[in-house]
């Protein structure tokens, strides 16, 4: 279902030959209207891939007719030629669909610093366009996978309207988004300003708080397209809630499929003076390699949690910090708490609560453990 | 030699039984004067171990008679009892040596959140004091090891005066220092203000730029003690240079012994607008887990270098960035440069140059690759 669950959308996913192994690598998502309102959120990395630079321009009009996505190459750090390639891809989609190129967003994912094989990609656009279908959402989701072991989709259906989406990403997940490509669609009838507001509110508390390895991609893109095909204009809060649900679900799927991970770690910071403090502390804990190794070893090493908290500028007193791991308060008032032997670490889910005892704000960051498999996968990626 | 290379110092290293495996775990360094000037630099982690809190107070007077160091336990996050234990340790040293406790610095290293076995540590102080010797520097350096595979010492001798030192540390190395304990001694005749100036200038460009895994310890301490026993007062610049040399040498030894590392990576940032920019960019590159995995796999993945640069606030234009790996400019003007096949990655030393093309400032950060061995070592540390 994914991007074709909402009315007014067709999609396709095919193997264009960009990937040498012959796996699907090209996806097309088309908004058939009647409306073509859209919003987008992009990587905050200052080294942006050509498709990000292009799509940022496309989104300025608040109108998107189609999204073309490829795996098998990020088209990042590819200079003027890379940008020309992105432009040519959008032109090709526009030509095939009979739309304007400036309404075609482009997303790419894969290795940085390699030009895309345009002799395969452009014919692939024609093939994909010929296969566009109201049932093509699944195939599109499959075609954008890189090291993902599974494809990721999510749908929320409300009273007469729907929000659905697909995502790819499995590592290099970090704030300001991650190497994730996400396309969300809805048949609700809304303008681009409303979409933008709802999308930013949702990504701030979902994808922005998924931090698998602290590395930020050059290609992150989250797009939300609205066809208006349901004829329904929902209340803003209800719509924003649905978008947040889909983003949250997709974000959780990304974490569960993170490269080499054996544990999914929920870092919940409570009683912070401000939400920013809570996020800063959560991220510091989530990025601590030593802690991530300890969790991998099923070791409730709360000292590494405190050490990570100590590097932040958040409001707290060291002798008032409390830490729970899987429900056991192993650290109380900055020192030894309940017996660490009580902590059951056998399961994939690990829940760390850091109590700053400095206020009433909270935030949750999702991360993974650090494993030998992560090292192996990322040692061999481009060789 | 190490801390006893300079005249006026005695040292000892013994097995007090703090470590369950019976290895040496207690060191004592004594300044026999005639002067007892000292300076210290401590972790900037806000969660500070008891010995750090104590020694910060000791250093306020600018006078240190003795340093007692233990491995086998960090005495961090141990509450009021932990601080009492540190105090009792200083008192014991003072009693045995006939000095004031407020002139005894204390350093601890090991697992966080565990109280020290004082019934073993205090008798150990007596044993160590009985073995104090002008040749005890080596034994002291051995007694402070934790996961270090070798002990680390360095000596610079000038015209009539000497700076020597010992260090421990092998992982959890990061800015604002690392889990490193360092004691430097000199027989130069200098006041504590001069020592402080020279020590801060040296650590800023040496230990502060060693960033093995981005994790900052609760216990980092670097002390510089001056006995004045040579009767020589060197020029400030010459003295500062000698301190920097010893710190640089010890810092390099720490990197070479980092937990699980197979590559030592020198990240040199050139043509930055400011030195702060250069340090920020160097640290971002040095902390990028994906790049560190790539280097482990002998993959000159310059895209990950650019991706890391892109997350900083330093002055640069993405299309003017250049990156060399082991002398080959694999990235030019933000895009593909020389053939990456030319990069020889067979050796332990890896040299990354990031040219920001934005000014004339430079900085070098030292780090390691990320390996499965690092994961294994840090998964099993406390279990």
PDB file of N, CA and C in Angstrom, chain B residues 189-266:
ATOM      1  N   UNK B 189      63.163  25.081  38.151  1.00  0.00           N
ATOM      2  CA  UNK B 189      62.711  25.904  39.272  1.00  0.00           C
ATOM      3  C   UNK B 189      61.727  26.937  38.750  1.00  0.00           C
ATOM      4  N   UNK B 190      60.449  26.655  38.951  1.00  0.00           N
ATOM      5  CA  UNK B 190      59.401  27.504  38.387  1.00  0.00           C
ATOM      6  C   UNK B 190      58.247  27.599  39.365  1.00  0.00           C
ATOM      7  N   UNK B 191      57.480  28.693  39.284  1.00  0.00           N
ATOM      8  CA  UNK B 191      56.331  28.821  40.173  1.00  0.00           C
ATOM      9  C   UNK B 191      55.101  28.175  39.536  1.00  0.00           C
ATOM     10  N   UNK B 192      54.063  28.032  40.333  1.00  0.00           N
ATOM     11  CA  UNK B 192      52.891  27.295  39.867  1.00  0.00           C
ATOM     12  C   UNK B 192      52.180  28.019  38.730  1.00  0.00           C
ATOM     13  N   UNK B 193      52.219  29.343  38.698  1.00  0.00           N
ATOM     14  CA  UNK B 193      51.565  30.080  37.614  1.00  0.00           C
ATOM     15  C   UNK B 193      52.220  29.762  36.277  1.00  0.00           C
ATOM     16  N   UNK B 194      53.557  29.675  36.279  1.00  0.00           N
ATOM     17  CA  UNK B 194      54.278  29.343  35.048  1.00  0.00           C
ATOM     18  C   UNK B 194      53.989  27.907  34.623  1.00  0.00           C
ATOM     19  N   UNK B 195      53.965  27.007  35.612  1.00  0.00           N
ATOM     20  CA  UNK B 195      53.643  25.607  35.305  1.00  0.00           C
ATOM     21  C   UNK B 195      52.254  25.510  34.689  1.00  0.00           C
ATOM     22  N   UNK B 196      51.313  26.238  35.276  1.00  0.00           N
ATOM     23  CA  UNK B 196      49.928  26.198  34.809  1.00  0.00           C
ATOM     24  C   UNK B 196      49.826  26.682  33.371  1.00  0.00           C
ATOM     25  N   UNK B 197      50.508  27.772  33.078  1.00  0.00           N
ATOM     26  CA  UNK B 197      50.475  28.331  31.727  1.00  0.00           C
ATOM     27  C   UNK B 197      51.060  27.338  30.713  1.00  0.00           C
ATOM     28  N   UNK B 198      52.192  26.773  31.066  1.00  0.00           N
ATOM     29  CA  UNK B 198      52.845  25.835  30.140  1.00  0.00           C
ATOM     30  C   UNK B 198      52.023  24.563  29.968  1.00  0.00           C
ATOM     31  N   UNK B 199      51.412  24.095  31.072  1.00  0.00           N
ATOM     32  CA  UNK B 199      50.635  22.851  31.004  1.00  0.00           C
ATOM     33  C   UNK B 199      49.382  23.039  30.156  1.00  0.00           C
ATOM     34  N   UNK B 200      48.679  24.160  30.360  1.00  0.00           N
ATOM     35  CA  UNK B 200      47.453  24.393  29.578  1.00  0.00           C
ATOM     36  C   UNK B 200      47.767  24.586  28.092  1.00  0.00           C
ATOM     37  N   UNK B 201      48.867  25.280  27.821  1.00  0.00           N
ATOM     38  CA  UNK B 201      49.262  25.471  26.419  1.00  0.00           C
ATOM     39  C   UNK B 201      49.581  24.127  25.771  1.00  0.00           C
ATOM     40  N   UNK B 202      50.199  23.237  26.527  1.00  0.00           N
ATOM     41  CA  UNK B 202      50.593  21.932  25.976  1.00  0.00           C
ATOM     42  C   UNK B 202      49.387  21.017  25.791  1.00  0.00           C
ATOM     43  N   UNK B 203      48.518  20.913  26.808  1.00  0.00           N
ATOM     44  CA  UNK B 203      47.388  19.978  26.701  1.00  0.00           C
ATOM     45  C   UNK B 203      46.417  20.406  25.601  1.00  0.00           C
ATOM     46  N   UNK B 204      46.315  21.714  25.381  1.00  0.00           N
ATOM     47  CA  UNK B 204      45.390  22.217  24.362  1.00  0.00           C
ATOM     48  C   UNK B 204      45.700  21.671  22.969  1.00  0.00           C
ATOM     49  N   UNK B 205      46.975  21.482  22.674  1.00  0.00           N
ATOM     50  CA  UNK B 205      47.344  21.016  21.330  1.00  0.00           C
ATOM     51  C   UNK B 205      47.814  19.555  21.310  1.00  0.00           C
ATOM     52  N   UNK B 206      47.735  18.879  22.458  1.00  0.00           N
ATOM     53  CA  UNK B 206      48.164  17.473  22.476  1.00  0.00           C
ATOM     54  C   UNK B 206      47.010  16.586  22.959  1.00  0.00           C
ATOM     55  N   UNK B 207      46.864  16.433  24.282  1.00  0.00           N
ATOM     56  CA  UNK B 207      45.825  15.529  24.800  1.00  0.00           C
ATOM     57  C   UNK B 207      44.424  15.958  24.355  1.00  0.00           C
ATOM     58  N   UNK B 208      44.194  17.265  24.295  1.00  0.00           N
ATOM     59  CA  UNK B 208      42.876  17.744  23.882  1.00  0.00           C
ATOM     60  C   UNK B 208      42.572  17.409  22.426  1.00  0.00           C
ATOM     61  N   UNK B 209      43.585  17.056  21.658  1.00  0.00           N
ATOM     62  CA  UNK B 209      43.362  16.737  20.249  1.00  0.00           C
ATOM     63  C   UNK B 209      43.530  15.249  19.951  1.00  0.00           C
ATOM     64  N   UNK B 210      43.561  14.490  21.009  1.00  0.00           N
ATOM     65  CA  UNK B 210      43.536  13.038  20.882  1.00  0.00           C
ATOM     66  C   UNK B 210      42.093  12.621  21.132  1.00  0.00           C
ATOM     67  N   UNK B 211      41.436  12.060  20.139  1.00  0.00           N
ATOM     68  CA  UNK B 211      40.006  11.767  20.246  1.00  0.00           C
ATOM     69  C   UNK B 211      39.754  10.371  19.703  1.00  0.00           C
ATOM     70  N   UNK B 212      39.972   9.392  20.566  1.00  0.00           N
ATOM     71  CA  UNK B 212      39.869   8.010  20.121  1.00  0.00           C
ATOM     72  C   UNK B 212      38.439   7.606  19.829  1.00  0.00           C
ATOM     73  N   UNK B 213      37.520   7.888  20.759  1.00  0.00           N
ATOM     74  CA  UNK B 213      36.142   7.426  20.555  1.00  0.00           C
ATOM     75  C   UNK B 213      35.089   8.451  20.964  1.00  0.00           C
ATOM     76  N   UNK B 214      35.499   9.707  21.140  1.00  0.00           N
ATOM     77  CA  UNK B 214      34.521  10.761  21.416  1.00  0.00           C
ATOM     78  C   UNK B 214      33.927  10.732  22.806  1.00  0.00           C
ATOM     79  N   UNK B 215      34.357   9.780  23.621  1.00  0.00           N
ATOM     80  CA  UNK B 215      33.777   9.650  24.960  1.00  0.00           C
ATOM     81  C   UNK B 215      34.675  10.320  25.991  1.00  0.00           C
ATOM     82  N   UNK B 216      34.073  11.128  26.861  1.00  0.00           N
ATOM     83  CA  UNK B 216      34.870  11.882  27.824  1.00  0.00           C
ATOM     84  C   UNK B 216      34.735  11.275  29.208  1.00  0.00           C
ATOM     85  N   UNK B 217      35.844  11.113  29.852  1.00  0.00           N
ATOM     86  CA  UNK B 217      35.873  10.425  31.131  1.00  0.00           C
ATOM     87  C   UNK B 217      35.486  11.333  32.285  1.00  0.00           C
ATOM     88  N   UNK B 218      35.145  10.699  33.405  1.00  0.00           N
ATOM     89  CA  UNK B 218      34.852  11.405  34.648  1.00  0.00           C
ATOM     90  C   UNK B 218      36.102  11.618  35.486  1.00  0.00           C
ATOM     91  N   UNK B 219      37.251  11.078  35.043  1.00  0.00           N
ATOM     92  CA  UNK B 219      38.426  11.004  35.909  1.00  0.00           C
ATOM     93  C   UNK B 219      39.695  11.645  35.356  1.00  0.00           C
ATOM     94  N   UNK B 220      39.634  12.191  34.128  1.00  0.00           N
ATOM     95  CA  UNK B 220      40.857  12.684  33.496  1.00  0.00           C
ATOM     96  C   UNK B 220      41.609  13.674  34.368  1.00  0.00           C
ATOM     97  N   UNK B 221      42.903  13.444  34.472  1.00  0.00           N
ATOM     98  CA  UNK B 221      43.749  14.332  35.270  1.00  0.00           C
ATOM     99  C   UNK B 221      45.141  14.393  34.651  1.00  0.00           C
ATOM    100  N   UNK B 222      45.640  15.587  34.481  1.00  0.00           N
ATOM    101  CA  UNK B 222      47.037  15.776  34.069  1.00  0.00           C
ATOM    102  C   UNK B 222      47.692  16.701  35.084  1.00  0.00           C
ATOM    103  N   UNK B 223      48.727  16.203  35.741  1.00  0.00           N
ATOM    104  CA  UNK B 223      49.399  16.985  36.778  1.00  0.00           C
ATOM    105  C   UNK B 223      50.845  17.256  36.364  1.00  0.00           C
ATOM    106  N   UNK B 224      51.331  18.417  36.721  1.00  0.00           N
ATOM    107  CA  UNK B 224      52.734  18.779  36.480  1.00  0.00           C
ATOM    108  C   UNK B 224      53.329  19.260  37.793  1.00  0.00           C
ATOM    109  N   UNK B 225      54.341  18.559  38.257  1.00  0.00           N
ATOM    110  CA  UNK B 225      54.971  18.870  39.547  1.00  0.00           C
ATOM    111  C   UNK B 225      56.405  19.338  39.312  1.00  0.00           C
ATOM    112  N   UNK B 226      56.809  20.376  40.010  1.00  0.00           N
ATOM    113  CA  UNK B 226      58.172  20.905  39.859  1.00  0.00           C
ATOM    114  C   UNK B 226      58.899  20.875  41.194  1.00  0.00           C
ATOM    115  N   UNK B 227      60.058  20.220  41.204  1.00  0.00           N
ATOM    116  CA  UNK B 227      60.831  20.112  42.460  1.00  0.00           C
ATOM    117  C   UNK B 227      61.832  21.248  42.633  1.00  0.00           C
ATOM    118  N   UNK B 228      62.227  21.887  41.529  1.00  0.00           N
ATOM    119  CA  UNK B 228      63.261  22.911  41.612  1.00  0.00           C
ATOM    120  C   UNK B 228      64.645  22.352  41.927  1.00  0.00           C
ATOM    121  N   UNK B 229      64.773  21.012  41.923  1.00  0.00           N
ATOM    122  CA  UNK B 229      66.024  20.379  42.370  1.00  0.00           C
ATOM    123  C   UNK B 229      67.210  20.630  41.441  1.00  0.00           C
ATOM    124  N   UNK B 230      66.950  21.049  40.216  1.00  0.00           N
ATOM    125  CA  UNK B 230      68.065  21.342  39.300  1.00  0.00           C
ATOM    126  C   UNK B 230      68.672  22.711  39.587  1.00  0.00           C
ATOM    127  N   UNK B 231      67.917  23.555  40.257  1.00  0.00           N
ATOM    128  CA  UNK B 231      68.387  24.920  40.497  1.00  0.00           C
ATOM    129  C   UNK B 231      68.358  25.785  39.262  1.00  0.00           C
ATOM    130  N   UNK B 232      67.813  25.269  38.169  1.00  0.00           N
ATOM    131  CA  UNK B 232      67.789  26.008  36.908  1.00  0.00           C
ATOM    132  C   UNK B 232      66.374  26.536  36.635  1.00  0.00           C
ATOM    133  N   UNK B 233      66.271  27.803  36.242  1.00  0.00           N
ATOM    134  CA  UNK B 233      64.995  28.360  35.799  1.00  0.00           C
ATOM    135  C   UNK B 233      65.089  28.629  34.298  1.00  0.00           C
ATOM    136  N   UNK B 234      64.531  27.732  33.500  1.00  0.00           N
ATOM    137  CA  UNK B 234      64.633  27.908  32.046  1.00  0.00           C
ATOM    138  C   UNK B 234      63.763  29.059  31.552  1.00  0.00           C
ATOM    139  N   UNK B 235      64.066  29.511  30.341  1.00  0.00           N
ATOM    140  CA  UNK B 235      63.183  30.466  29.670  1.00  0.00           C
ATOM    141  C   UNK B 235      61.808  29.828  29.520  1.00  0.00           C
ATOM    142  N   UNK B 236      60.748  30.637  29.594  1.00  0.00           N
ATOM    143  CA  UNK B 236      59.400  30.079  29.510  1.00  0.00           C
ATOM    144  C   UNK B 236      59.199  29.289  28.218  1.00  0.00           C
ATOM    145  N   UNK B 237      59.583  29.873  27.084  1.00  0.00           N
ATOM    146  CA  UNK B 237      59.298  29.211  25.802  1.00  0.00           C
ATOM    147  C   UNK B 237      59.980  27.853  25.698  1.00  0.00           C
ATOM    148  N   UNK B 238      61.226  27.811  26.225  1.00  0.00           N
ATOM    149  CA  UNK B 238      61.958  26.552  26.153  1.00  0.00           C
ATOM    150  C   UNK B 238      61.292  25.497  27.043  1.00  0.00           C
ATOM    151  N   UNK B 239      60.843  25.946  28.231  1.00  0.00           N
ATOM    152  CA  UNK B 239      60.177  25.033  29.146  1.00  0.00           C
ATOM    153  C   UNK B 239      58.846  24.550  28.565  1.00  0.00           C
ATOM    154  N   UNK B 240      58.070  25.512  28.071  1.00  0.00           N
ATOM    155  CA  UNK B 240      56.769  25.171  27.496  1.00  0.00           C
ATOM    156  C   UNK B 240      56.934  24.189  26.350  1.00  0.00           C
ATOM    157  N   UNK B 241      57.980  24.378  25.575  1.00  0.00           N
ATOM    158  CA  UNK B 241      58.243  23.493  24.449  1.00  0.00           C
ATOM    159  C   UNK B 241      58.556  22.071  24.928  1.00  0.00           C
ATOM    160  N   UNK B 242      59.322  21.977  26.007  1.00  0.00           N
ATOM    161  CA  UNK B 242      59.662  20.648  26.546  1.00  0.00           C
ATOM    162  C   UNK B 242      58.409  19.955  27.083  1.00  0.00           C
ATOM    163  N   UNK B 243      57.553  20.698  27.766  1.00  0.00           N
ATOM    164  CA  UNK B 243      56.309  20.108  28.294  1.00  0.00           C
ATOM    165  C   UNK B 243      55.435  19.637  27.137  1.00  0.00           C
ATOM    166  N   UNK B 244      55.378  20.470  26.093  1.00  0.00           N
ATOM    167  CA  UNK B 244      54.567  20.092  24.925  1.00  0.00           C
ATOM    168  C   UNK B 244      55.120  18.821  24.270  1.00  0.00           C
ATOM    169  N   UNK B 245      56.425  18.724  24.188  1.00  0.00           N
ATOM    170  CA  UNK B 245      57.035  17.523  23.594  1.00  0.00           C
ATOM    171  C   UNK B 245      56.669  16.266  24.358  1.00  0.00           C
ATOM    172  N   UNK B 246      56.756  16.349  25.691  1.00  0.00           N
ATOM    173  CA  UNK B 246      56.429  15.169  26.503  1.00  0.00           C
ATOM    174  C   UNK B 246      54.949  14.827  26.375  1.00  0.00           C
ATOM    175  N   UNK B 247      54.102  15.862  26.395  1.00  0.00           N
ATOM    176  CA  UNK B 247      52.653  15.624  26.247  1.00  0.00           C
ATOM    177  C   UNK B 247      52.339  15.040  24.872  1.00  0.00           C
ATOM    178  N   UNK B 248      52.992  15.552  23.861  1.00  0.00           N
ATOM    179  CA  UNK B 248      52.756  15.067  22.501  1.00  0.00           C
ATOM    180  C   UNK B 248      53.166  13.602  22.393  1.00  0.00           C
ATOM    181  N   UNK B 249      54.326  13.278  22.936  1.00  0.00           N
ATOM    182  CA  UNK B 249      54.819  11.910  22.879  1.00  0.00           C
ATOM    183  C   UNK B 249      53.872  10.965  23.622  1.00  0.00           C
ATOM    184  N   UNK B 250      53.455  11.364  24.823  1.00  0.00           N
ATOM    185  CA  UNK B 250      52.539  10.511  25.597  1.00  0.00           C
ATOM    186  C   UNK B 250      51.197  10.386  24.883  1.00  0.00           C
ATOM    187  N   UNK B 251      50.714  11.480  24.304  1.00  0.00           N
ATOM    188  CA  UNK B 251      49.443  11.446  23.560  1.00  0.00           C
ATOM    189  C   UNK B 251      49.506  10.469  22.398  1.00  0.00           C
ATOM    190  N   UNK B 252      50.623  10.476  21.688  1.00  0.00           N
ATOM    191  CA  UNK B 252      50.796   9.537  20.575  1.00  0.00           C
ATOM    192  C   UNK B 252      50.825   8.100  21.073  1.00  0.00           C
ATOM    193  N   UNK B 253      51.415   7.894  22.228  1.00  0.00           N
ATOM    194  CA  UNK B 253      51.447   6.538  22.793  1.00  0.00           C
ATOM    195  C   UNK B 253      50.036   6.073  23.168  1.00  0.00           C
ATOM    196  N   UNK B 254      49.225   7.010  23.658  1.00  0.00           N
ATOM    197  CA  UNK B 254      47.838   6.661  23.992  1.00  0.00           C
ATOM    198  C   UNK B 254      47.084   6.220  22.738  1.00  0.00           C
ATOM    199  N   UNK B 255      47.224   6.993  21.669  1.00  0.00           N
ATOM    200  CA  UNK B 255      46.534   6.655  20.419  1.00  0.00           C
ATOM    201  C   UNK B 255      46.996   5.299  19.896  1.00  0.00           C
ATOM    202  N   UNK B 256      48.286   5.058  19.957  1.00  0.00           N
ATOM    203  CA  UNK B 256      48.796   3.799  19.403  1.00  0.00           C
ATOM    204  C   UNK B 256      48.323   2.585  20.194  1.00  0.00           C
ATOM    205  N   UNK B 257      47.914   2.836  21.452  1.00  0.00           N
ATOM    206  CA  UNK B 257      47.475   1.724  22.303  1.00  0.00           C
ATOM    207  C   UNK B 257      45.959   1.729  22.491  1.00  0.00           C
ATOM    208  N   UNK B 258      45.237   2.482  21.678  1.00  0.00           N
ATOM    209  CA  UNK B 258      43.789   2.592  21.867  1.00  0.00           C
ATOM    210  C   UNK B 258      43.115   1.239  21.682  1.00  0.00           C
ATOM    211  N   UNK B 259      42.067   1.050  22.478  1.00  0.00           N
ATOM    212  CA  UNK B 259      41.392  -0.246  22.532  1.00  0.00           C
ATOM    213  C   UNK B 259      40.940  -0.737  21.156  1.00  0.00           C
ATOM    214  N   UNK B 260      41.435  -1.874  20.771  1.00  0.00           N
ATOM    215  CA  UNK B 260      40.943  -2.541  19.577  1.00  0.00           C
ATOM    216  C   UNK B 260      41.332  -1.896  18.260  1.00  0.00           C
ATOM    217  N   UNK B 261      42.113  -0.833  18.297  1.00  0.00           N
ATOM    218  CA  UNK B 261      42.403  -0.111  17.057  1.00  0.00           C
ATOM    219  C   UNK B 261      43.372  -0.877  16.165  1.00  0.00           C
ATOM    220  N   UNK B 262      43.165  -0.760  14.854  1.00  0.00           N
ATOM    221  CA  UNK B 262      44.122  -1.335  13.905  1.00  0.00           C
ATOM    222  C   UNK B 262      44.770  -0.251  13.048  1.00  0.00           C
ATOM    223  N   UNK B 263      44.240   0.963  13.124  1.00  0.00           N
ATOM    224  CA  UNK B 263      44.796   2.085  12.361  1.00  0.00           C
ATOM    225  C   UNK B 263      44.899   3.315  13.261  1.00  0.00           C
ATOM    226  N   UNK B 264      45.997   4.047  13.131  1.00  0.00           N
ATOM    227  CA  UNK B 264      46.139   5.349  13.793  1.00  0.00           C
ATOM    228  C   UNK B 264      45.901   6.407  12.727  1.00  0.00           C
ATOM    229  N   UNK B 265      44.934   7.268  12.972  1.00  0.00           N
ATOM    230  CA  UNK B 265      44.511   8.212  11.939  1.00  0.00           C
ATOM    231  C   UNK B 265      44.866   9.634  12.336  1.00  0.00           C
ATOM    232  N   UNK B 266      45.644  10.292  11.492  1.00  0.00           N
ATOM    233  CA  UNK B 266      45.993  11.702  11.691  1.00  0.00           C
ATOM    234  C   UNK B 266      45.072  12.530  10.799  1.00  0.00           C
TER     235      UNK B 266
END
